[in-house]
Coordinates of C-alpha atoms and ligand atoms in Angstrom, one line a residue:
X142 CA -2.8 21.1 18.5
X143 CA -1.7 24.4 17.3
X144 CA -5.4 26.8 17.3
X145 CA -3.5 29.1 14.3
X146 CA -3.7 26.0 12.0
X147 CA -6.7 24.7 10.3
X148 CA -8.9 22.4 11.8
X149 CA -8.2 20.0 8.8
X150 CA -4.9 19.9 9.9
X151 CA -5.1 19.4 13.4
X152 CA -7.5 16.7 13.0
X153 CA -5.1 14.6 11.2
X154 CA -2.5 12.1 12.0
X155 CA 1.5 12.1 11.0
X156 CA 1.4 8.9 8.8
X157 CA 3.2 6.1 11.3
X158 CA 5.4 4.2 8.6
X159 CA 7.0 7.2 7.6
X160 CA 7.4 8.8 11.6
X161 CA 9.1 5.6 12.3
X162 CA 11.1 5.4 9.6
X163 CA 12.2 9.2 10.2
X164 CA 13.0 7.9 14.0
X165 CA 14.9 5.0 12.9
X166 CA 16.9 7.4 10.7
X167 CA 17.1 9.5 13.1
X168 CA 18.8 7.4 15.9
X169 CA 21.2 5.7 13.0
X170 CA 22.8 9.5 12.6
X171 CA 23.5 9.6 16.4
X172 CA 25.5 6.8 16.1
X173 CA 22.6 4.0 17.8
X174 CA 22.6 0.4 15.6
X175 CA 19.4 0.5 14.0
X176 CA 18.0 -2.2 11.8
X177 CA 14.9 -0.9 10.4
X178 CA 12.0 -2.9 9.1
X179 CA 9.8 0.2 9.5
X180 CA 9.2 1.7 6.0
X181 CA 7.9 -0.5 2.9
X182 CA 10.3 0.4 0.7
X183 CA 12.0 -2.7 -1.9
X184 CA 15.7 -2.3 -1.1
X185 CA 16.9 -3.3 -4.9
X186 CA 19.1 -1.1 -7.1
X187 CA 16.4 0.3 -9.9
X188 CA 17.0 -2.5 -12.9
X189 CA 19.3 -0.8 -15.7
X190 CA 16.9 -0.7 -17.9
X191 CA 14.6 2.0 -16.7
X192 CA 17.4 3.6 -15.4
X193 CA 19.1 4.1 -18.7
X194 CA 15.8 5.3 -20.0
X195 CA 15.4 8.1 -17.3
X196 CA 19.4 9.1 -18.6
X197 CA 18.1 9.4 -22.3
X198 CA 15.1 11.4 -21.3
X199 CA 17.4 14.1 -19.7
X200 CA 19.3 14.3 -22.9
X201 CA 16.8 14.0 -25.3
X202 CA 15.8 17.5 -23.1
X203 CA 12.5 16.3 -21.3
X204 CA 12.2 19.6 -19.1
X205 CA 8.5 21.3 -19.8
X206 CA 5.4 20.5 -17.7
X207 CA 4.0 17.0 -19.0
X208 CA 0.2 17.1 -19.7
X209 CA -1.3 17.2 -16.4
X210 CA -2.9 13.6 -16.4
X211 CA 0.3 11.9 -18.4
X212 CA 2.2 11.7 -21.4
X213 CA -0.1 10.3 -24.3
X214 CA 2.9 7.5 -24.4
X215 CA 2.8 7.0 -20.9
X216 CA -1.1 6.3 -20.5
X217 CA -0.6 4.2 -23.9
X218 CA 2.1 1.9 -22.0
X219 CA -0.4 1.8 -18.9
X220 CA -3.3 0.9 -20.9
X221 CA -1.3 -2.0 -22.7
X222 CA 0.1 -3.2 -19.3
X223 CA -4.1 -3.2 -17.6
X224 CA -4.5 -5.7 -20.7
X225 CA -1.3 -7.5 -20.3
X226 CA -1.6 -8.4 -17.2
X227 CA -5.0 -7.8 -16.0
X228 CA -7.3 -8.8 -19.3
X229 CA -9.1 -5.1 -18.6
X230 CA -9.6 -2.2 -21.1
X231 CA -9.7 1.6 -21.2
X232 CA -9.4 4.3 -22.8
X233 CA -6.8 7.5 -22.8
X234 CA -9.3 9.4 -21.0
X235 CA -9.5 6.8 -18.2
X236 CA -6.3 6.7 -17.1
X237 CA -4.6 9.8 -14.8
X238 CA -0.4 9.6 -14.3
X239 CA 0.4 11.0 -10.6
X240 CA 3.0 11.6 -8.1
X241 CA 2.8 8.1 -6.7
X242 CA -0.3 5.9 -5.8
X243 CA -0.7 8.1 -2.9
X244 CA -1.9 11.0 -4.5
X245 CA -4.2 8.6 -6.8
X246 CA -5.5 7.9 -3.4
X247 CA -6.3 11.3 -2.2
X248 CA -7.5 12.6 -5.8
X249 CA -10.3 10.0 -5.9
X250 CA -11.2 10.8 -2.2
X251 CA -11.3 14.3 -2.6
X252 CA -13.4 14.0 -6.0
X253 CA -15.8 11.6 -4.5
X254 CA -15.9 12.7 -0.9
X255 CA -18.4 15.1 0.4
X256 CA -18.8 15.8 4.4
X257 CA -20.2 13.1 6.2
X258 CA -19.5 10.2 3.4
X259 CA -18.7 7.0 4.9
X260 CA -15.9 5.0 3.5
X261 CA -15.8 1.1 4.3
X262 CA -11.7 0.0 4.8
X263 CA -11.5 -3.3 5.5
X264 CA -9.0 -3.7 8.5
X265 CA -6.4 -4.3 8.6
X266 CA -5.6 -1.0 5.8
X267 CA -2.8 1.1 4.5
X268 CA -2.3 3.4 7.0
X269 CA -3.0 6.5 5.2
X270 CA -6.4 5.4 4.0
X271 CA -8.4 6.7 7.3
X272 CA -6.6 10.0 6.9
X273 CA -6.8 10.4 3.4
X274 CA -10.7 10.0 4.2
X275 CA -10.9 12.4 6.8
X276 CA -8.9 15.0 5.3
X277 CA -11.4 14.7 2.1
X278 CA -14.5 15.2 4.7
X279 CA -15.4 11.2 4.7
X280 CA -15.7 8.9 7.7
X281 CA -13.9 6.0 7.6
X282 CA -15.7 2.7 8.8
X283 CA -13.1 0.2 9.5
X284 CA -14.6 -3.7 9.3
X285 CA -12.0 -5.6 11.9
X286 CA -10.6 -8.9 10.6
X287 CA -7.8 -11.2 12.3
X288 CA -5.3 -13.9 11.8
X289 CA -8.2 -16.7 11.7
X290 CA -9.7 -15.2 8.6
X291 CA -6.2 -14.4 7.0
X292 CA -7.5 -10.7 8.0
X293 CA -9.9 -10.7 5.2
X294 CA -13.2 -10.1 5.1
X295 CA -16.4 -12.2 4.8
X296 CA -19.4 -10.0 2.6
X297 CA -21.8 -10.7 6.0
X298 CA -19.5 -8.3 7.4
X299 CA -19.3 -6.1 4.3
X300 CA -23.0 -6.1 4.4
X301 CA -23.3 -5.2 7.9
X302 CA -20.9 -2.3 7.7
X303 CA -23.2 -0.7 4.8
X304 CA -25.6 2.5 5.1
X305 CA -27.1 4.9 3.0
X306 CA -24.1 7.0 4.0
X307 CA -21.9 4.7 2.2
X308 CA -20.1 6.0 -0.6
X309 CA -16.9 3.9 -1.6
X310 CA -14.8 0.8 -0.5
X311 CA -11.4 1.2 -0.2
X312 CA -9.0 -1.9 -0.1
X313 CA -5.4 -3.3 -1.2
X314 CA -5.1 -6.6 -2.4
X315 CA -2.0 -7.6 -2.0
X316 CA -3.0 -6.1 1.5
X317 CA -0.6 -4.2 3.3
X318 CA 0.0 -4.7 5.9
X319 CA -1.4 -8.4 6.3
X320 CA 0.0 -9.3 2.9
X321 CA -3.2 -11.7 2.1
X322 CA -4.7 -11.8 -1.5
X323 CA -8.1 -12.0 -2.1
X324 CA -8.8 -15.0 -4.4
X325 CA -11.2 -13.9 -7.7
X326 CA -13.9 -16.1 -5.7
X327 CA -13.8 -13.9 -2.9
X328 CA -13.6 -10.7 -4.9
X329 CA -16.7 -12.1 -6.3
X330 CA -18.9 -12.5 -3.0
X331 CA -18.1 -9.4 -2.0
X332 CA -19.2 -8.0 -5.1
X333 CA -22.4 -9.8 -4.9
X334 CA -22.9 -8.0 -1.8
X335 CA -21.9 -4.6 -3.3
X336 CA -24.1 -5.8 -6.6
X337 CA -27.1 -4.8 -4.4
X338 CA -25.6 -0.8 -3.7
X339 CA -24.9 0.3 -7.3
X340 CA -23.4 3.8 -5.7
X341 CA -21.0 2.4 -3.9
X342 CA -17.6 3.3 -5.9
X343 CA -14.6 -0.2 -5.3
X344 CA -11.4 2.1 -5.0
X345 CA -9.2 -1.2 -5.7
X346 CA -5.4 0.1 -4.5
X347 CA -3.1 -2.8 -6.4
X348 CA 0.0 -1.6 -6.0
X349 CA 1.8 -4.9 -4.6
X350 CA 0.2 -6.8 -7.8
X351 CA 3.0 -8.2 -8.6
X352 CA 4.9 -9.4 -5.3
X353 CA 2.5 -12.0 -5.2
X354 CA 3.8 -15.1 -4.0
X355 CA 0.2 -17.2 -5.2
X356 CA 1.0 -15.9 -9.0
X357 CA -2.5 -15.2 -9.5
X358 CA -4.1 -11.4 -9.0
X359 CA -7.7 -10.4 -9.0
X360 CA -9.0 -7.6 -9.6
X361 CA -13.0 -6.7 -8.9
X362 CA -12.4 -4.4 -12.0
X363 CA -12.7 -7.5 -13.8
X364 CA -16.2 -8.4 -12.9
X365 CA -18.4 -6.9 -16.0
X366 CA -20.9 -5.7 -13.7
X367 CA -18.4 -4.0 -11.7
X368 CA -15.9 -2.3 -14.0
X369 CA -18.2 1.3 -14.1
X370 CA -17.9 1.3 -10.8
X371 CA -14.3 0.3 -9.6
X372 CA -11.3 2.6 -10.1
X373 CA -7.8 0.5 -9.7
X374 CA -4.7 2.2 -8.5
X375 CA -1.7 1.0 -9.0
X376 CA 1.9 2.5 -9.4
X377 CA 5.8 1.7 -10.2
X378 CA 7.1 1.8 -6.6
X379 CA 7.1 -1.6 -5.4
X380 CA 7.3 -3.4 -8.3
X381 CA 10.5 -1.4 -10.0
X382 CA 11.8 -0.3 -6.8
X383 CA 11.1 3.3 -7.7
X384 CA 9.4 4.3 -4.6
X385 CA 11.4 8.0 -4.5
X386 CA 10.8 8.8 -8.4
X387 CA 7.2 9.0 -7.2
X388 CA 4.5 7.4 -9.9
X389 CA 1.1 6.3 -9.1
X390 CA -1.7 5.9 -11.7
X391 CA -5.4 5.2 -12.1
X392 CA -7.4 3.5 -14.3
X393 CA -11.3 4.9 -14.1
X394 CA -14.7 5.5 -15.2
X395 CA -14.5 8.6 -17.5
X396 CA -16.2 10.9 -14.9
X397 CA -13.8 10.3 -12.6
X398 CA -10.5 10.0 -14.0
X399 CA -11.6 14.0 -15.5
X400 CA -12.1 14.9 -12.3
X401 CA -9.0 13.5 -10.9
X402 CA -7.3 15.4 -13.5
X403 CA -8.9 18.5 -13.0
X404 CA -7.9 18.4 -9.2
X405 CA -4.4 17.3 -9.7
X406 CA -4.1 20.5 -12.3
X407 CA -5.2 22.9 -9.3
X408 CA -3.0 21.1 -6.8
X409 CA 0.8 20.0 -8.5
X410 CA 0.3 19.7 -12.6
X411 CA 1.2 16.6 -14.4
X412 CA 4.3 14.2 -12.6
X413 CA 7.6 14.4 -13.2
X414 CA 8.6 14.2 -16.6
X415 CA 12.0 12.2 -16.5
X416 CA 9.7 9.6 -14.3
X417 CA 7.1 9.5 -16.2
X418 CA 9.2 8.0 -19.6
X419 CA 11.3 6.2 -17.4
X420 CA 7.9 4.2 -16.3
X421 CA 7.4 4.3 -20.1
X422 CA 10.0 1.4 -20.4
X423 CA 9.1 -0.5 -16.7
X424 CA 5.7 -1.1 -17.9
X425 CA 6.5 -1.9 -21.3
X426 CA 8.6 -4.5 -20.2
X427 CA 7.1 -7.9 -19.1
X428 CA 6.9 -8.6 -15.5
X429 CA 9.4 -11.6 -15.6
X430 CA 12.0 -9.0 -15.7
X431 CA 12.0 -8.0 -12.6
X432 CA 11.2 -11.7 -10.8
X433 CA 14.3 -12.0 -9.6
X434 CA 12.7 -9.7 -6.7
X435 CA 10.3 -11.3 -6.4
X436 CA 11.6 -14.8 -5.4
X437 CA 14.3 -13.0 -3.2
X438 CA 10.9 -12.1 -1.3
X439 CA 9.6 -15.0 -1.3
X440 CA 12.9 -16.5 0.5
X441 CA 13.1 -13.9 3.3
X442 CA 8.9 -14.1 3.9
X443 CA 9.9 -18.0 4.8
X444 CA 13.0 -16.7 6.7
X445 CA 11.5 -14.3 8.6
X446 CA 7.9 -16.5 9.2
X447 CA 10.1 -19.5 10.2
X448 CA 12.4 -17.1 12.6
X449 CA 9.3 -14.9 14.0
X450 CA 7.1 -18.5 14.5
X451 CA 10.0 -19.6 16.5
X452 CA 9.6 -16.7 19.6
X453 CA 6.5 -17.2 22.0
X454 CA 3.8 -14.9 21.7
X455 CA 4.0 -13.5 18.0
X456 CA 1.7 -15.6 15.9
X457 CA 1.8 -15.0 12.1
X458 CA -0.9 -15.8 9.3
X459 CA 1.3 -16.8 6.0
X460 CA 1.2 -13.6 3.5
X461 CA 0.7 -14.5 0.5
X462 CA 1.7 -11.1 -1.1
X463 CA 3.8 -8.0 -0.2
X464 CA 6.6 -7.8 1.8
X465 CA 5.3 -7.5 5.2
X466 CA 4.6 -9.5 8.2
X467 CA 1.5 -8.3 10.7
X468 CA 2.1 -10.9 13.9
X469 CA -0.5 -10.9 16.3
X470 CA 1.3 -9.7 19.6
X471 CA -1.5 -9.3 22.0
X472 CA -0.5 -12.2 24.2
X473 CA 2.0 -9.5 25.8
X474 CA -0.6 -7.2 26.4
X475 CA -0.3 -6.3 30.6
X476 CA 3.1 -8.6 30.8
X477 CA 6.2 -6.5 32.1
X478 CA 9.2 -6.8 30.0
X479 CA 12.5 -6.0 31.3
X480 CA 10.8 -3.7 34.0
X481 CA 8.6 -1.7 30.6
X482 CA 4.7 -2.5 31.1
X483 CA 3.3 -3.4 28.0
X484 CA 0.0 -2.6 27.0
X485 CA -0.9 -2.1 23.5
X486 CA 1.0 -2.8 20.2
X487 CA 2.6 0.6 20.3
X488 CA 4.2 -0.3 23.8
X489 CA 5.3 -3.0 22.4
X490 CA 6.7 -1.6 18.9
X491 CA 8.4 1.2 21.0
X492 CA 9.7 -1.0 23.6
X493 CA 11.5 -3.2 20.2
X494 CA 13.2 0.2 19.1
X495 CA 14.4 1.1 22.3
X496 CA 15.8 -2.5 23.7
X497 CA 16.0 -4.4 20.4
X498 CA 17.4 -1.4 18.1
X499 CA 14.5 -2.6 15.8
X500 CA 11.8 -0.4 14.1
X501 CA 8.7 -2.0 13.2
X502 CA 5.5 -0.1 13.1
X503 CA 2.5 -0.1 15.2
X504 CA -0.6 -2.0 13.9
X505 CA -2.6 0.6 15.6
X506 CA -1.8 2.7 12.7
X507 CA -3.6 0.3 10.2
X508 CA -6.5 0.0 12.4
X509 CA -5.2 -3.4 14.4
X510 CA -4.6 -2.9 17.8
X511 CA -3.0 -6.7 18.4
X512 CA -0.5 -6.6 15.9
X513 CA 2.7 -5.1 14.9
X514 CA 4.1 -4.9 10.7
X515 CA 7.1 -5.6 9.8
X516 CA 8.8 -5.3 6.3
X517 CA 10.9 -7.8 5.1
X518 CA 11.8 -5.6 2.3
X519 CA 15.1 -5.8 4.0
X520 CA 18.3 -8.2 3.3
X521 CA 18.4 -11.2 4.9
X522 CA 21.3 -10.3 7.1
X523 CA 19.1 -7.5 8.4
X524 CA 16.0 -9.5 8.7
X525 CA 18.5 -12.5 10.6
X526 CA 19.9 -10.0 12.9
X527 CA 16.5 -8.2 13.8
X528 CA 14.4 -10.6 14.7
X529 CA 17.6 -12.7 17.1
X530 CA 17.2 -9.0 18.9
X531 CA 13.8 -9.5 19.0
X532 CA 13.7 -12.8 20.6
X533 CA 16.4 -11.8 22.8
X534 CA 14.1 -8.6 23.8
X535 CA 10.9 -10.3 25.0
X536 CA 11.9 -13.6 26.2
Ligands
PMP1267 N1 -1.0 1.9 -1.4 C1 -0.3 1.1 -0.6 C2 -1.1 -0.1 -0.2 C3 1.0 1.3 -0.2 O1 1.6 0.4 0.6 C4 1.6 2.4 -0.6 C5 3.0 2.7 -0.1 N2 3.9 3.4 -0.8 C6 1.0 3.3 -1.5 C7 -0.3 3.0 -1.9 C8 1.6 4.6 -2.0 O2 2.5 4.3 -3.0 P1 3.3 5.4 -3.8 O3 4.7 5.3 -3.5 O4 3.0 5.1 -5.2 O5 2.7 6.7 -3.4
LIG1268 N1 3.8 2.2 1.7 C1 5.0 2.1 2.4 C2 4.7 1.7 3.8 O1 3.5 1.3 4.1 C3 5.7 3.4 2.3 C4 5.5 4.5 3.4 C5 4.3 5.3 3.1 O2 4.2 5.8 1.9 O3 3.6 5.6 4.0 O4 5.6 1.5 4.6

C-alpha cells in the first residue's frame, strides 16, 4: 500500500497469471529449469496466412489512427464471422475493435458500472473479472461451483445470488480456468432465471469458442429474448495464436457498443492498425484452418488428464474446452511436504515452483481456493516433463 497512490489502485490486485508467468521468466534468466504452465498463451507459430497479411498492410502504408471502434472492413469481417459461426446478427454500430478482449472487458464494466453495482461471476472465473469489477466501482458476487458439477452453475444458485443491486453476469464459456462448456440447454435455464430480471446485462466473454473439444458452442446471445441484453466478447488471441498483437472485440446492443467507443476514444483510440487487417484475413478465413491446433489440444488435455489422474490427491473434472486443467488439490491441505506445510492452493502452487521447477497458478486467483490451473498450452515434452516433477514433488 503506497498512501501517494490512488485508493483505486491500492485496492486492486496484480493479475496472478501474468505475476507468475513474469516469476517463471524470471527464474529461467537466472539460469533455474523452468517449465511453465503458468500463462494461457497457444504456443503455435501465427498461421502464414495472417501473417502475410499483417506484411502487406505495412507496405500498403497502414500507419494513421484507425477509427476508434475499428476499421469499417474489420467490423464487416466480424459481423460475417458472428453469422458464420454463431447464426447471430448485428450491425456496424454494434460491434467495437479493441486492444484485446481484456479491454472489451473493462469498457463494458466501466460503461455499465456505477458504485455499489453488484456483478454475479460464476466461480470458478477469469481472473481479472473481480478486479475489472472493482476497479469500475462494482462488487463482484462470486457463486462457488466444484468438480461435481463440472464447476458450472445450476440457475437455483443463479437465483439465489440475485438482488436489486444486481447489474450484469459475467461468464466464459469455454470457462477458464475449468475449461467446461455450458451446453445451449443450460444456457437456457439460466436464462429463464435471468428472464425474470430484464436489467440484468449477460456479459458473455467467448474467447476459447473455438478450442472446444464438444464441437458445439452456445451462446445466450442466441436466445431471442436475450440478445438486447447480452454483449459477447470475443477476440483473435487464442484462436490464431495472436495473444501479443492484442485484438479483442464486442458485439452489443447499440447503447452500449457507443458507449464502449466513446470510452476507448478518451482512454487509447482505435487498436492497432497492422492488427486490426491482419484479423481482417483470420476471421475471414473458416475455422477449419486453424484445427490442426485444435486436435494438438485435444491430444495433450488426454495426456496431461491421464498423467495428472495418475498422482494421489489431484482430482480432475474432464474440460471440455480451453487449454487448461483446474485439479482439485485440497486433499493436501495441513499435510507437510518435504518439511513445507501446506495450507492453501497458493502453498501448494509455490511449493511446485520452488521444488518441481513448475509454474502453475493459484486457483485462489479465480476465486477457487481447492484448486490449482494449469495450461496445457504447452508441448507435450513440457507437459511430460512437468507433471513427472510434479509427481515426484508431492509423493
Ligand atoms: N477472457 C478470458 C477468459 C481469457 O482467458 C483472456 C486471456 N487472455 C481474455 C479474456 C483476454 O484476452 P485478450 O488477449 O484478448 O486480452
Ligand atoms: N488469459 C490468459 C491466462 O489466463 C493470459 C493471461 C492474462 O491475460 O491474464 O493465463
Amino acid at each position: 500500500m503506497n498512501k501517494k497512490l490512488s485508493k483505486r489502485v491500492n485496492e486492486m490486485t496484480t493479475s496472478a497469471t501474468l505475476a507468475m508467468a513474469a516469476k517463471a521468466r524470471e527464474l529461467k534468466e537466472a539460469g533455474k529449469d523452468i517449465i511453465s504452465l503458468s500463462l494461457g498463451e497457444p504456443d503455435f507459430a501465427i498461421p502464414d496466412f495472417i501473417k502475410e497479411s499483417a506484411i502487406q498492410a505495412i507496405n500498403d502504408n497502414y500507419h494513421a489512427y484507425p477509427p476508434v471502434d475499428g476499421y469499417t472492413e474489420l467490423k464487416q469481417a466480424i459481423i460475417k464471422k458472428f453469422k458464420r459461426d454463431n447464426n447471430l446478427d448485428y450491425t456496424p454500430a454494434q460491434i467495437v475493435v479493441s486492444t484485446g478482449a481484456k479491454q472489451s472487458l473493462a469498457n463494458i464494466a466501466m460503461v455499465l458500472l456505477n458504485e455499489g453495482d453488484e456483478v454475479i461471476l460464476p466461480g470458478p472465473y477469469w481472473v481479472s473479472y473481480s478486479d475489472i469489477t472493482r476497479l469500475s466501482g462494482g462488487i463482484p458476487v462470486v457463486i462457488p461451483s466444484n468438480i461435481e458439477t463440472d464447476f458450472k452453475i445450476s440457475p437455483q444458485q443463479l437465483e439465489s445470488a440475485i438482488t436489486p443491486k444486481t447489474k450484469m453476469i459475467l461468464f466464459s464459456s469455454p470457462c477458464n480456468p475449468s475449461g467446461s462448456v455450458y451446453s445451449k440447454e443450460e444456457l437456457r435455464a439460466l436464462a429463464d432465471v435471468l428472464s425474470k430480471y430484464p436489467d440484468i446485462i449477460v456479459v458473455s466473454d467467448e474467447i476459447y469458442e473455438h478450442i472446444n473439444f464438444i464441437g458445439e458452442h452456445a451462446s445466450m446471445a442466441q436466445f431471442e429474448d436475450m440478445y438486447d441484453r447480452t454483449v459477447v466478447v470475443n477476440g483473435v488471441s487464442k484462436a490464431f495464436s495472436m495473444t501479443g498483437w492484442r485484438i479483442g472485440y464486442i458485439g452489443a446492443p447499440e447503447w452500449i457498443a457507443r458507449a464502449c467507443n466513446k470510452i476507448q476514444g478518451q482512454i487509447t483510440s482505435g487498436a492497432n492498425c497492422i492488427a486490426q487487417r491482419a484479423t481482417i484475413t483470420a476471421l475471414e478465413n473458416p475455422p477449419s484452418k486453424i484445427q490442426y491446433m485444435i486436435d494438438a489440444f485435444k491430444e495433450r488435455r488426454t495426456l496431461i488428464l491421464n498423467l495428472l489422474n495418475d498422482i494421489p490427491g489431484f482430482s480432475c473434472n474432464q474440460p471440455q474446452g480451453a487449454f487448461y486443467v483446474f485439479p482439485d488439490i485440497s486433499s493436501y491441505f495441513g499435510k507437510e511436504l518435504k518439511g513445507t506445510k501446506i495450507n492453501n492452493a497458493s502453498d501448494l502452487s509455490l511449493y511446485l515452483l520452488e521444488h518441481a521447477n513448475v509454474a502453475t497458478v493459484t486457483g485462489e486467483a479465480f476465486g477457487d481456493p481447492n484448486c490449482i490451473r494449469l495450461s496445457y498450452a504447452a508441448s507435450t515434452e513440457e507437459i511430460t516433463e512437468a507433471i513427472r516433477r510434479i509427481k515426484e514433488a508431492v509423493i
